[in-house]
CSV table of C-alpha atoms in Angstrom, one decimal:
chain,number,residue,atom,x,y,z
A,15,MET,CA,-149.2,45.2,-20.5
A,16,LYS,CA,-147.7,42.4,-22.6
A,17,THR,CA,-149.0,43.6,-26.2
A,18,ASN,CA,-147.0,44.4,-29.2
A,19,ARG,CA,-147.8,45.5,-32.6
A,20,PHE,CA,-149.7,42.4,-33.9
A,21,LEU,CA,-152.0,42.5,-30.8
A,22,MET,CA,-152.6,46.1,-30.9
A,23,LEU,CA,-153.7,45.5,-34.6
A,24,LEU,CA,-156.1,42.9,-34.0
A,25,LYS,CA,-157.5,44.7,-31.1
A,26,THR,CA,-158.1,48.2,-33.3
A,27,ARG,CA,-159.0,46.3,-36.4
A,28,GLY,CA,-160.5,43.2,-35.5
A,29,ALA,CA,-160.1,39.7,-37.2
A,30,LEU,CA,-157.4,39.8,-40.2
A,31,THR,CA,-155.9,37.7,-42.5
A,32,ALA,CA,-152.1,36.9,-42.0
A,33,ALA,CA,-151.5,38.2,-45.4
A,34,SER,CA,-153.5,41.8,-44.2
A,35,ILE,CA,-151.4,41.6,-40.7
A,36,ALA,CA,-148.0,41.6,-42.9
A,37,LYS,CA,-149.0,44.4,-45.4
A,38,GLU,CA,-150.1,46.6,-42.3
A,39,LEU,CA,-146.9,46.1,-40.5
A,40,GLY,CA,-144.5,45.9,-43.5
A,41,ILE,CA,-143.4,42.2,-43.1
A,42,THR,CA,-143.6,39.0,-45.1
A,43,ASN,CA,-146.4,36.7,-44.8
A,44,GLU,CA,-144.2,34.0,-43.4
A,45,GLY,CA,-143.0,36.4,-40.6
A,46,ALA,CA,-146.5,37.1,-39.7
A,47,ARG,CA,-147.9,33.5,-39.6
A,48,LEU,CA,-145.0,32.4,-37.4
A,49,GLN,CA,-145.6,35.2,-35.0
A,50,LEU,CA,-149.6,34.2,-35.2
A,51,LEU,CA,-148.8,30.6,-34.5
A,52,LYS,CA,-146.7,31.9,-31.4
A,53,PHE,CA,-149.6,34.2,-30.0
A,54,THR,CA,-151.9,30.9,-30.8
A,55,GLU,CA,-149.8,28.7,-28.8
A,56,GLU,CA,-149.8,31.1,-26.0
A,57,GLY,CA,-153.6,31.2,-26.3
A,58,LEU,CA,-153.5,35.1,-27.0
A,59,VAL,CA,-154.9,34.6,-30.6
A,60,SER,CA,-157.4,32.0,-32.2
A,61,SER,CA,-158.2,31.4,-35.8
A,62,PHE,CA,-161.1,30.8,-37.9
A,63,ASN,CA,-162.0,30.1,-41.5
A,64,GLU,CA,-164.4,32.2,-43.7
A,65,SER,CA,-165.5,32.6,-47.2
A,66,THR,CA,-165.0,36.0,-48.9
A,67,GLY,CA,-166.1,35.1,-52.4
A,68,VAL,CA,-165.0,32.9,-54.9
A,69,GLY,CA,-162.2,30.5,-53.9
A,70,ARG,CA,-161.3,28.5,-50.7
A,71,PRO,CA,-162.2,30.3,-47.2
A,72,LYS,CA,-159.6,32.4,-45.8
A,73,GLN,CA,-157.7,32.0,-42.6
A,74,PHE,CA,-158.6,34.9,-40.2
A,75,PHE,CA,-157.2,35.4,-36.7
A,76,LYS,CA,-158.4,37.2,-33.9
A,77,LEU,CA,-157.9,38.0,-30.1
A,78,THR,CA,-159.1,35.4,-27.6
A,79,PRO,CA,-160.5,36.5,-24.1
A,80,GLU,CA,-157.1,35.9,-22.7
A,81,GLY,CA,-155.7,38.4,-25.7
A,82,ASN,CA,-158.2,41.0,-25.0
A,83,ALA,CA,-156.9,40.8,-21.2
A,84,GLN,CA,-153.6,42.0,-22.1
A,85,PHE,CA,-155.3,45.4,-22.4
A,86,PRO,CA,-155.8,46.6,-18.8
A,87,ASP,CA,-159.0,46.9,-17.3
A,88,THR,CA,-158.5,49.6,-14.9
A,89,HIS,CA,-158.6,48.1,-11.1
A,90,SER,CA,-161.4,45.7,-12.1
A,91,GLU,CA,-161.5,43.3,-9.5
A,92,LEU,CA,-161.7,46.3,-6.6
A,93,THR,CA,-164.0,47.9,-8.8
A,94,VAL,CA,-166.4,45.2,-8.9
A,95,LYS,CA,-166.3,44.6,-5.4
A,96,LEU,CA,-166.9,48.3,-4.5
A,97,ILE,CA,-169.6,48.3,-6.8
A,98,ALA,CA,-171.2,45.0,-5.0
A,99,GLY,CA,-170.7,46.2,-1.8
A,100,MET,CA,-172.6,49.5,-2.5
A,101,ARG,CA,-175.5,47.8,-4.1
A,102,ASP,CA,-175.5,45.5,-1.2
A,103,VAL,CA,-175.4,47.6,1.7
A,104,LEU,CA,-176.7,51.1,0.3
A,105,GLY,CA,-178.7,50.1,-2.0
A,106,GLU,CA,-179.6,50.6,-5.7
A,107,ALA,CA,-180.2,54.4,-5.1
A,108,ALA,CA,-177.2,55.2,-3.5
A,109,LEU,CA,-175.3,53.6,-6.3
A,110,GLN,CA,-177.5,55.5,-8.8
A,111,LYS,CA,-176.4,58.7,-7.1
A,112,VAL,CA,-172.8,57.8,-7.6
A,113,ILE,CA,-173.1,57.4,-11.2
A,114,ASP,CA,-174.9,60.5,-11.4
A,115,VAL,CA,-172.3,62.7,-9.9
A,116,THR,CA,-169.7,60.8,-12.1
A,117,GLU,CA,-171.8,61.6,-14.9
A,118,GLN,CA,-172.0,65.4,-14.0
A,119,ALA,CA,-168.3,65.5,-13.2
A,120,GLY,CA,-167.6,64.1,-16.9
A,121,LYS,CA,-169.6,66.7,-18.4
A,122,GLU,CA,-168.0,69.5,-16.8
A,123,ARG,CA,-164.1,68.2,-17.4
A,124,TYR,CA,-165.2,67.1,-21.1
A,125,PHE,CA,-167.1,70.3,-21.7
A,126,GLN,CA,-164.1,72.6,-20.6
A,127,GLU,CA,-161.9,71.2,-23.6
A,128,LEU,CA,-164.6,71.1,-26.0
A,129,SER,CA,-166.3,74.4,-25.4
A,130,PRO,CA,-164.0,76.7,-27.4
A,131,LEU,CA,-164.5,74.4,-30.6
A,132,SER,CA,-167.5,75.3,-32.6
A,133,ASP,CA,-167.0,72.7,-35.9
A,134,LEU,CA,-168.7,69.5,-34.9
A,135,GLU,CA,-165.7,67.7,-36.5
A,136,GLU,CA,-163.4,69.4,-34.5
A,137,ARG,CA,-165.2,68.7,-31.2
A,138,ILE,CA,-165.5,65.0,-32.3
A,139,ALA,CA,-161.8,65.0,-32.7
A,140,LYS,CA,-161.0,66.4,-29.4
A,141,LEU,CA,-163.6,63.9,-27.8
A,142,ALA,CA,-161.6,60.9,-29.4
A,143,GLU,CA,-158.5,62.9,-28.0
A,144,ILE,CA,-159.7,62.7,-24.7
A,145,ARG,CA,-161.0,59.1,-24.6
A,146,THR,CA,-157.7,57.7,-25.9
A,147,ARG,CA,-155.9,59.6,-23.3
A,148,GLU,CA,-157.9,58.1,-20.9
A,149,GLY,CA,-157.6,54.2,-22.1
A,150,TYR,CA,-160.3,54.0,-24.6
A,151,MET,CA,-158.2,53.8,-27.9
A,152,ALA,CA,-160.6,55.7,-29.7
A,153,GLU,CA,-160.6,57.1,-33.1
A,154,TYR,CA,-163.2,58.6,-35.6
A,155,THR,CA,-164.3,58.3,-39.3
A,156,LYS,CA,-166.2,60.5,-41.7
A,157,ASP,CA,-168.8,59.3,-44.2
A,158,GLU,CA,-171.5,60.2,-46.2
A,159,SER,CA,-174.0,59.5,-43.0
A,160,GLY,CA,-172.0,61.7,-40.8
A,161,TYR,CA,-169.2,60.3,-38.1
A,162,LEU,CA,-168.7,56.9,-36.6
A,163,LEU,CA,-166.7,57.5,-33.0
A,164,VAL,CA,-165.0,54.2,-32.5
A,165,GLU,CA,-163.5,52.8,-28.7
A,166,ASN,CA,-161.3,50.1,-29.4
A,167,HIS,CA,-160.8,49.3,-25.6
A,168,CYS,CA,-162.8,49.7,-22.8
A,169,PRO,CA,-160.7,50.4,-19.4
A,170,ILE,CA,-163.6,50.2,-17.1
A,171,CYS,CA,-165.4,47.0,-18.9
A,172,ALA,CA,-165.8,45.0,-15.6
A,173,ALA,CA,-167.4,47.4,-13.6
A,174,ALA,CA,-169.7,48.5,-16.8
A,175,LYS,CA,-170.6,44.8,-17.0
A,176,THR,CA,-171.6,45.0,-13.0
A,177,CYS,CA,-173.4,47.8,-13.6
A,178,GLN,CA,-174.5,49.2,-17.3
A,179,GLY,CA,-175.4,52.8,-15.6
A,180,PHE,CA,-172.0,53.9,-16.1
A,181,CYS,CA,-172.4,53.2,-20.0
A,182,THR,CA,-175.5,55.3,-19.9
A,183,ALA,CA,-173.7,58.0,-18.1
A,184,GLU,CA,-171.0,58.1,-20.8
A,185,LEU,CA,-173.4,58.1,-23.5
A,186,ASN,CA,-175.1,61.2,-21.8
A,187,VAL,CA,-171.8,62.7,-21.7
A,188,PHE,CA,-171.4,62.6,-25.4
A,189,LYS,CA,-174.8,64.2,-26.1
A,190,PHE,CA,-174.3,66.9,-23.8
A,191,VAL,CA,-171.0,68.1,-25.0
A,192,LEU,CA,-171.5,67.7,-28.6
A,193,GLY,CA,-174.8,69.6,-28.5
A,194,GLU,CA,-178.7,69.1,-29.0
A,195,SER,CA,-178.4,69.5,-32.8
A,196,VAL,CA,-176.6,66.2,-33.0
A,197,SER,CA,-177.9,62.8,-32.8
A,198,ILE,CA,-175.7,59.8,-31.4
A,199,ASP,CA,-176.6,56.4,-31.6
A,200,ARG,CA,-174.7,53.4,-29.9
A,201,MET,CA,-174.1,50.9,-32.8
A,202,ASP,CA,-171.3,48.4,-31.1
A,203,HIS,CA,-171.1,47.4,-27.2
A,204,ILE,CA,-168.5,45.8,-25.8
A,205,VAL,CA,-170.2,45.0,-22.6
A,206,SER,CA,-172.9,43.2,-25.0
A,207,GLY,CA,-170.1,41.0,-26.6
A,208,ASP,CA,-168.9,43.3,-29.4
A,209,ARG,CA,-165.1,43.8,-30.4
A,210,ARG,CA,-165.8,47.5,-29.7
A,211,CYS,CA,-168.2,50.4,-29.0
A,212,ALA,CA,-169.2,52.7,-31.7
A,213,TYR,CA,-171.4,55.6,-32.0
A,214,ARG,CA,-172.7,57.1,-35.1
A,215,ILE,CA,-173.1,60.5,-35.0
A,216,ALA,CA,-175.0,63.0,-37.3
A,217,LYS,CA,-176.2,66.6,-37.3
A,218,ILE,CA,-180.2,66.7,-36.9
A,219,GLN,CA,-181.9,67.9,-40.2
A,220,ASP,CA,-184.0,70.9,-39.6
């Protein structure tokens, strides 16, 4: 996988200025600009100007589709072909049955790791750990509204675009393992064109 600290930072944080990248990575502004220019020439990074208040617009850098492609989509071409073949030969109902089986397996697998934990934040932290282990580059933050679970990468993106039932199944798994007393809403969705998938998690008030 052709990634380095620059691409990883843009993947996990979104569009940034050269100065912000330099500060995050502990390098000079000039060093950051030179590296970003190299990635721009390679087609991995693009830039745009945006006004952030008083003064001249600032230049921001973000990953291009080619840059995002440096982060693997697990067996994407084969998976898409298999999904299309199953849908054509066996029908939509058979495909849904496969998704249902996958969902149930996910519930059992995640529940086994989360069941010893009673505290909600501990459960969310463990869920983020599991998802990162599976390639989703997950992390969470806590604020006054509850928690935000963020997945900066989707290793099954091609399959999810072909059949969004996989995304629905994942959300169902999250709701199951975190419990009925918790609400989960998807705020951002990579399949819909967002940079990341993000889920707002909060305790349901009595």
